[in-house]
Amino acid sequence: MNDPNRIVDEMIDGYVAAYPKHIARAGHPRALARADERGEKVGIVIGGGSGHEPGFMGYVGRGLADAVAVGNVFASPSPDPILAATRAANRGKGVLYLYGNYAGDCMNFDMSAELAAMENIRTATVRATDDAASAPPEERERRRGIAGFVLLYKVAGAAAERGYDLDALAALSEKANANTRTMGVALSPCSLPQTGKPAFELADDEMEIGLGIHGEPGLARGKRMSADETAERLLETILGELSLTEGDRVAVLVNGLGSTTLMELYVVFRKTADILSSRGIRIHRSYVGEYVTSLEMGGCSISVMKLDDELAMLIDDPCDSPALVQL
């Protein structure tokens, strides 16, 4: 680092410099938009706090989001960059806000929606609530959004490219969210740039099931399990809630939280694939890597989206962004 208080802005500077074919400034230092040409379509604006790279900036591009608002580390973007991103994404067909269900994000995106309405920009909102550990099933509206929202970006972005109108796109995104569940596990804490101190404490031989991507408390803390045991524990909740049965199709995302190696993530995916196969559930498309991190936190998450014909079609469509390329 240079100055911890400048790290987000310097990161954005570096990101824009690294990907000029994908990303352009959007009228505010914390707002970025697609640099390529795009026709009349519903715009998609995403956003959230920094520290989750490649989320959220990495998912602005063809077949994904059109603009992003960037907040401080683990903090919501303010209404000003959200409004700037909204203006940049607007092509006369309205704008969908797609973001994780956190109090600050909800408040600031709602404020931006009111400001956008004053400029005659119609918006709709879908909040990702895929984190099965953050509230019971009957209170799903309270759940957080974590790595599963990458799958939401993928299907929503594809649908927007196909010409869905704003109401249809919002309904599709709600369906995708209802069919997506995520469970994560933390092995070691992260430290905030401004303090350099761990955000929470875990002993070297401990792990926490269901810990949030900002260090929010999980479901259970105990001794570290093997990769296979961990995958079984995470999938137990996911498969139960999605009511998956033989013959179903799914998209699976195994996500690293910042300092877990690809080697380990592939071992987790191996067991995930074995469990799904043993139940007659077919993996239609898979993603393994770092998609939504928590600075240098150790651990991983598993996200599963239950697919119908529409979601399968959209998950297969091409996309092109710095963090996700699909031909």
PDB file of N, CA, C and O in Angstrom, residues 207-251:
ATOM      1  N   MET A 207     -12.418 -23.496  12.279  1.00  0.00           N
ATOM      2  CA  MET A 207     -13.098 -22.955  11.115  1.00  0.00           C
ATOM      3  C   MET A 207     -14.492 -22.522  11.539  1.00  0.00           C
ATOM      4  O   MET A 207     -15.016 -22.992  12.558  1.00  0.00           O
ATOM      5  N   GLU A 208     -15.098 -21.608  10.785  1.00  0.00           N
ATOM      6  CA  GLU A 208     -16.441 -21.154  11.114  1.00  0.00           C
ATOM      7  C   GLU A 208     -17.335 -21.316   9.898  1.00  0.00           C
ATOM      8  O   GLU A 208     -17.075 -20.757   8.829  1.00  0.00           O
ATOM      9  N   ILE A 209     -18.395 -22.102  10.065  1.00  0.00           N
ATOM     10  CA  ILE A 209     -19.359 -22.332   9.007  1.00  0.00           C
ATOM     11  C   ILE A 209     -20.341 -21.161   8.956  1.00  0.00           C
ATOM     12  O   ILE A 209     -20.885 -20.747   9.973  1.00  0.00           O
ATOM     13  N   GLY A 210     -20.523 -20.609   7.744  1.00  0.00           N
ATOM     14  CA  GLY A 210     -21.532 -19.565   7.566  1.00  0.00           C
ATOM     15  C   GLY A 210     -21.071 -18.159   7.883  1.00  0.00           C
ATOM     16  O   GLY A 210     -21.895 -17.243   7.917  1.00  0.00           O
ATOM     17  N   LEU A 211     -19.788 -17.952   8.101  1.00  0.00           N
ATOM     18  CA  LEU A 211     -19.289 -16.606   8.388  1.00  0.00           C
ATOM     19  C   LEU A 211     -19.541 -15.701   7.193  1.00  0.00           C
ATOM     20  O   LEU A 211     -19.352 -16.098   6.044  1.00  0.00           O
ATOM     21  N   GLY A 212     -19.971 -14.467   7.428  1.00  0.00           N
ATOM     22  CA  GLY A 212     -20.247 -13.525   6.346  1.00  0.00           C
ATOM     23  C   GLY A 212     -18.975 -12.979   5.724  1.00  0.00           C
ATOM     24  O   GLY A 212     -17.881 -13.073   6.295  1.00  0.00           O
ATOM     25  N   ILE A 213     -19.121 -12.365   4.547  1.00  0.00           N
ATOM     26  CA  ILE A 213     -17.945 -11.889   3.815  1.00  0.00           C
ATOM     27  C   ILE A 213     -17.355 -10.618   4.411  1.00  0.00           C
ATOM     28  O   ILE A 213     -16.328 -10.134   3.938  1.00  0.00           O
ATOM     29  N   HIS A 214     -17.979 -10.066   5.452  1.00  0.00           N
ATOM     30  CA  HIS A 214     -17.393  -8.945   6.190  1.00  0.00           C
ATOM     31  C   HIS A 214     -17.001  -9.373   7.603  1.00  0.00           C
ATOM     32  O   HIS A 214     -16.701  -8.533   8.442  1.00  0.00           O
ATOM     33  N   GLY A 215     -17.053 -10.674   7.864  1.00  0.00           N
ATOM     34  CA  GLY A 215     -16.754 -11.180   9.196  1.00  0.00           C
ATOM     35  C   GLY A 215     -17.966 -11.316  10.086  1.00  0.00           C
ATOM     36  O   GLY A 215     -17.830 -11.502  11.300  1.00  0.00           O
ATOM     37  N   GLU A 216     -19.184 -11.217   9.515  1.00  0.00           N
ATOM     38  CA  GLU A 216     -20.401 -11.400  10.319  1.00  0.00           C
ATOM     39  C   GLU A 216     -20.416 -12.819  10.898  1.00  0.00           C
ATOM     40  O   GLU A 216     -19.963 -13.767  10.272  1.00  0.00           O
ATOM     41  N   PRO A 217     -20.953 -12.973  12.106  1.00  0.00           N
ATOM     42  CA  PRO A 217     -20.962 -14.294  12.754  1.00  0.00           C
ATOM     43  C   PRO A 217     -21.648 -15.353  11.897  1.00  0.00           C
ATOM     44  O   PRO A 217     -22.607 -15.070  11.170  1.00  0.00           O
ATOM     45  N   GLY A 218     -21.135 -16.589  11.996  1.00  0.00           N
ATOM     46  CA  GLY A 218     -21.700 -17.688  11.235  1.00  0.00           C
ATOM     47  C   GLY A 218     -22.618 -18.550  12.073  1.00  0.00           C
ATOM     48  O   GLY A 218     -23.127 -18.135  13.112  1.00  0.00           O
ATOM     49  N   LEU A 219     -22.794 -19.791  11.604  1.00  0.00           N
ATOM     50  CA  LEU A 219     -23.684 -20.733  12.281  1.00  0.00           C
ATOM     51  C   LEU A 219     -22.994 -21.513  13.378  1.00  0.00           C
ATOM     52  O   LEU A 219     -23.578 -21.788  14.421  1.00  0.00           O
ATOM     53  N   ALA A 220     -21.747 -21.907  13.120  1.00  0.00           N
ATOM     54  CA  ALA A 220     -21.052 -22.776  14.075  1.00  0.00           C
ATOM     55  C   ALA A 220     -19.555 -22.634  13.901  1.00  0.00           C
ATOM     56  O   ALA A 220     -19.057 -22.472  12.782  1.00  0.00           O
ATOM     57  N   ARG A 221     -18.857 -22.716  15.010  1.00  0.00           N
ATOM     58  CA  ARG A 221     -17.396 -22.688  15.005  1.00  0.00           C
ATOM     59  C   ARG A 221     -16.905 -23.988  15.616  1.00  0.00           C
ATOM     60  O   ARG A 221     -17.445 -24.458  16.616  1.00  0.00           O
ATOM     61  N   GLY A 222     -15.905 -24.582  14.989  1.00  0.00           N
ATOM     62  CA  GLY A 222     -15.383 -25.844  15.503  1.00  0.00           C
ATOM     63  C   GLY A 222     -14.032 -26.166  14.904  1.00  0.00           C
ATOM     64  O   GLY A 222     -13.399 -25.321  14.258  1.00  0.00           O
ATOM     65  N   LYS A 223     -13.587 -27.380  15.113  1.00  0.00           N
ATOM     66  CA  LYS A 223     -12.295 -27.816  14.593  1.00  0.00           C
ATOM     67  C   LYS A 223     -12.345 -27.907  13.068  1.00  0.00           C
ATOM     68  O   LYS A 223     -13.380 -28.203  12.481  1.00  0.00           O
ATOM     69  N   ARG A 224     -11.205 -27.663  12.459  1.00  0.00           N
ATOM     70  CA  ARG A 224     -11.135 -27.720  11.009  1.00  0.00           C
ATOM     71  C   ARG A 224     -11.480 -29.121  10.506  1.00  0.00           C
ATOM     72  O   ARG A 224     -11.064 -30.129  11.069  1.00  0.00           O
ATOM     73  N   MET A 225     -12.240 -29.150   9.415  1.00  0.00           N
ATOM     74  CA  MET A 225     -12.583 -30.398   8.760  1.00  0.00           C
ATOM     75  C   MET A 225     -11.794 -30.522   7.459  1.00  0.00           C
ATOM     76  O   MET A 225     -11.234 -29.549   6.958  1.00  0.00           O
ATOM     77  N   SER A 226     -11.786 -31.721   6.907  1.00  0.00           N
ATOM     78  CA  SER A 226     -11.146 -31.937   5.613  1.00  0.00           C
ATOM     79  C   SER A 226     -11.965 -31.259   4.524  1.00  0.00           C
ATOM     80  O   SER A 226     -13.108 -30.829   4.736  1.00  0.00           O
ATOM     81  N   ALA A 227     -11.397 -31.179   3.319  1.00  0.00           N
ATOM     82  CA  ALA A 227     -12.106 -30.584   2.195  1.00  0.00           C
ATOM     83  C   ALA A 227     -13.405 -31.334   1.910  1.00  0.00           C
ATOM     84  O   ALA A 227     -14.448 -30.724   1.674  1.00  0.00           O
ATOM     85  N   ASP A 228     -13.353 -32.657   1.929  1.00  0.00           N
ATOM     86  CA  ASP A 228     -14.555 -33.451   1.653  1.00  0.00           C
ATOM     87  C   ASP A 228     -15.622 -33.224   2.722  1.00  0.00           C
ATOM     88  O   ASP A 228     -16.810 -33.053   2.408  1.00  0.00           O
ATOM     89  N   GLU A 229     -15.209 -33.210   3.973  1.00  0.00           N
ATOM     90  CA  GLU A 229     -16.173 -32.984   5.056  1.00  0.00           C
ATOM     91  C   GLU A 229     -16.792 -31.588   4.958  1.00  0.00           C
ATOM     92  O   GLU A 229     -17.989 -31.408   5.217  1.00  0.00           O
ATOM     93  N   THR A 230     -15.968 -30.621   4.584  1.00  0.00           N
ATOM     94  CA  THR A 230     -16.461 -29.252   4.459  1.00  0.00           C
ATOM     95  C   THR A 230     -17.482 -29.144   3.335  1.00  0.00           C
ATOM     96  O   THR A 230     -18.558 -28.544   3.501  1.00  0.00           O
ATOM     97  N   ALA A 231     -17.170 -29.727   2.184  1.00  0.00           N
ATOM     98  CA  ALA A 231     -18.109 -29.691   1.065  1.00  0.00           C
ATOM     99  C   ALA A 231     -19.427 -30.360   1.435  1.00  0.00           C
ATOM    100  O   ALA A 231     -20.507 -29.852   1.115  1.00  0.00           O
ATOM    101  N   GLU A 232     -19.350 -31.487   2.127  1.00  0.00           N
ATOM    102  CA  GLU A 232     -20.572 -32.178   2.559  1.00  0.00           C
ATOM    103  C   GLU A 232     -21.408 -31.302   3.480  1.00  0.00           C
ATOM    104  O   GLU A 232     -22.636 -31.229   3.351  1.00  0.00           O
ATOM    105  N   ARG A 233     -20.744 -30.611   4.405  1.00  0.00           N
ATOM    106  CA  ARG A 233     -21.459 -29.758   5.357  1.00  0.00           C
ATOM    107  C   ARG A 233     -22.124 -28.583   4.649  1.00  0.00           C
ATOM    108  O   ARG A 233     -23.283 -28.225   4.951  1.00  0.00           O
ATOM    109  N   LEU A 234     -21.433 -27.951   3.728  1.00  0.00           N
ATOM    110  CA  LEU A 234     -21.991 -26.800   3.031  1.00  0.00           C
ATOM    111  C   LEU A 234     -23.146 -27.216   2.120  1.00  0.00           C
ATOM    112  O   LEU A 234     -24.180 -26.537   2.046  1.00  0.00           O
ATOM    113  N   LEU A 235     -22.990 -28.336   1.421  1.00  0.00           N
ATOM    114  CA  LEU A 235     -24.023 -28.773   0.496  1.00  0.00           C
ATOM    115  C   LEU A 235     -25.261 -29.310   1.204  1.00  0.00           C
ATOM    116  O   LEU A 235     -26.357 -29.290   0.639  1.00  0.00           O
ATOM    117  N   GLU A 236     -25.090 -29.783   2.423  1.00  0.00           N
ATOM    118  CA  GLU A 236     -26.232 -30.311   3.167  1.00  0.00           C
ATOM    119  C   GLU A 236     -27.357 -29.280   3.242  1.00  0.00           C
ATOM    120  O   GLU A 236     -28.533 -29.582   2.983  1.00  0.00           O
ATOM    121  N   THR A 237     -26.995 -28.059   3.588  1.00  0.00           N
ATOM    122  CA  THR A 237     -27.991 -26.994   3.687  1.00  0.00           C
ATOM    123  C   THR A 237     -28.500 -26.580   2.310  1.00  0.00           C
ATOM    124  O   THR A 237     -29.710 -26.415   2.092  1.00  0.00           O
ATOM    125  N   ILE A 238     -27.591 -26.398   1.364  1.00  0.00           N
ATOM    126  CA  ILE A 238     -27.970 -25.931   0.034  1.00  0.00           C
ATOM    127  C   ILE A 238     -28.944 -26.890  -0.635  1.00  0.00           C
ATOM    128  O   ILE A 238     -29.998 -26.491  -1.140  1.00  0.00           O
ATOM    129  N   LEU A 239     -28.607 -28.172  -0.641  1.00  0.00           N
ATOM    130  CA  LEU A 239     -29.439 -29.147  -1.342  1.00  0.00           C
ATOM    131  C   LEU A 239     -30.795 -29.305  -0.670  1.00  0.00           C
ATOM    132  O   LEU A 239     -31.816 -29.487  -1.344  1.00  0.00           O
ATOM    133  N   GLY A 240     -30.810 -29.202   0.654  1.00  0.00           N
ATOM    134  CA  GLY A 240     -32.077 -29.301   1.358  1.00  0.00           C
ATOM    135  C   GLY A 240     -33.014 -28.166   1.016  1.00  0.00           C
ATOM    136  O   GLY A 240     -34.212 -28.362   0.800  1.00  0.00           O
ATOM    137  N   GLU A 241     -32.471 -26.948   0.935  1.00  0.00           N
ATOM    138  CA  GLU A 241     -33.329 -25.797   0.673  1.00  0.00           C
ATOM    139  C   GLU A 241     -33.803 -25.721  -0.775  1.00  0.00           C
ATOM    140  O   GLU A 241     -34.911 -25.265  -1.048  1.00  0.00           O
ATOM    141  N   LEU A 242     -32.959 -26.159  -1.719  1.00  0.00           N
ATOM    142  CA  LEU A 242     -33.348 -26.079  -3.125  1.00  0.00           C
ATOM    143  C   LEU A 242     -34.216 -27.253  -3.556  1.00  0.00           C
ATOM    144  O   LEU A 242     -34.726 -27.260  -4.683  1.00  0.00           O
ATOM    145  N   SER A 243     -34.373 -28.244  -2.670  1.00  0.00           N
ATOM    146  CA  SER A 243     -35.210 -29.417  -2.968  1.00  0.00           C
ATOM    147  C   SER A 243     -34.813 -30.053  -4.299  1.00  0.00           C
ATOM    148  O   SER A 243     -35.667 -30.379  -5.143  1.00  0.00           O
ATOM    149  N   LEU A 244     -33.525 -30.228  -4.494  1.00  0.00           N
ATOM    150  CA  LEU A 244     -33.030 -30.813  -5.738  1.00  0.00           C
ATOM    151  C   LEU A 244     -33.289 -32.314  -5.758  1.00  0.00           C
ATOM    152  O   LEU A 244     -33.113 -33.009  -4.758  1.00  0.00           O
ATOM    153  N   THR A 245     -33.693 -32.810  -6.910  1.00  0.00           N
ATOM    154  CA  THR A 245     -33.981 -34.229  -7.071  1.00  0.00           C
ATOM    155  C   THR A 245     -33.293 -34.751  -8.318  1.00  0.00           C
ATOM    156  O   THR A 245     -32.758 -33.978  -9.136  1.00  0.00           O
ATOM    157  N   GLU A 246     -33.302 -36.029  -8.495  1.00  0.00           N
ATOM    158  CA  GLU A 246     -32.672 -36.673  -9.635  1.00  0.00           C
ATOM    159  C   GLU A 246     -33.208 -36.086 -10.942  1.00  0.00           C
ATOM    160  O   GLU A 246     -34.413 -35.912 -11.113  1.00  0.00           O
ATOM    161  N   GLY A 247     -32.282 -35.753 -11.828  1.00  0.00           N
ATOM    162  CA  GLY A 247     -32.650 -35.169 -13.112  1.00  0.00           C
ATOM    163  C   GLY A 247     -32.559 -33.665 -13.163  1.00  0.00           C
ATOM    164  O   GLY A 247     -32.608 -33.080 -14.259  1.00  0.00           O
ATOM    165  N   ASP A 248     -32.430 -33.004 -12.019  1.00  0.00           N
ATOM    166  CA  ASP A 248     -32.310 -31.551 -12.004  1.00  0.00           C
ATOM    167  C   ASP A 248     -30.964 -31.111 -12.562  1.00  0.00           C
ATOM    168  O   ASP A 248     -29.963 -31.839 -12.493  1.00  0.00           O
ATOM    169  N   ARG A 249     -30.928 -29.885 -13.078  1.00  0.00           N
ATOM    170  CA  ARG A 249     -29.697 -29.267 -13.575  1.00  0.00           C
ATOM    171  C   ARG A 249     -29.333 -28.080 -12.687  1.00  0.00           C
ATOM    172  O   ARG A 249     -30.227 -27.373 -12.210  1.00  0.00           O
ATOM    173  N   VAL A 250     -28.042 -27.856 -12.510  1.00  0.00           N
ATOM    174  CA  VAL A 250     -27.586 -26.755 -11.673  1.00  0.00           C
ATOM    175  C   VAL A 250     -26.371 -26.074 -12.285  1.00  0.00           C
ATOM    176  O   VAL A 250     -25.648 -26.656 -13.096  1.00  0.00           O
ATOM    177  N   ALA A 251     -26.169 -24.824 -11.890  1.00  0.00           N
ATOM    178  CA  ALA A 251     -24.889 -24.139 -12.065  1.00  0.00           C
ATOM    179  C   ALA A 251     -24.222 -24.085 -10.706  1.00  0.00           C
ATOM    180  O   ALA A 251     -24.887 -23.838  -9.690  1.00  0.00           O
TER     181      ALA A 251
END
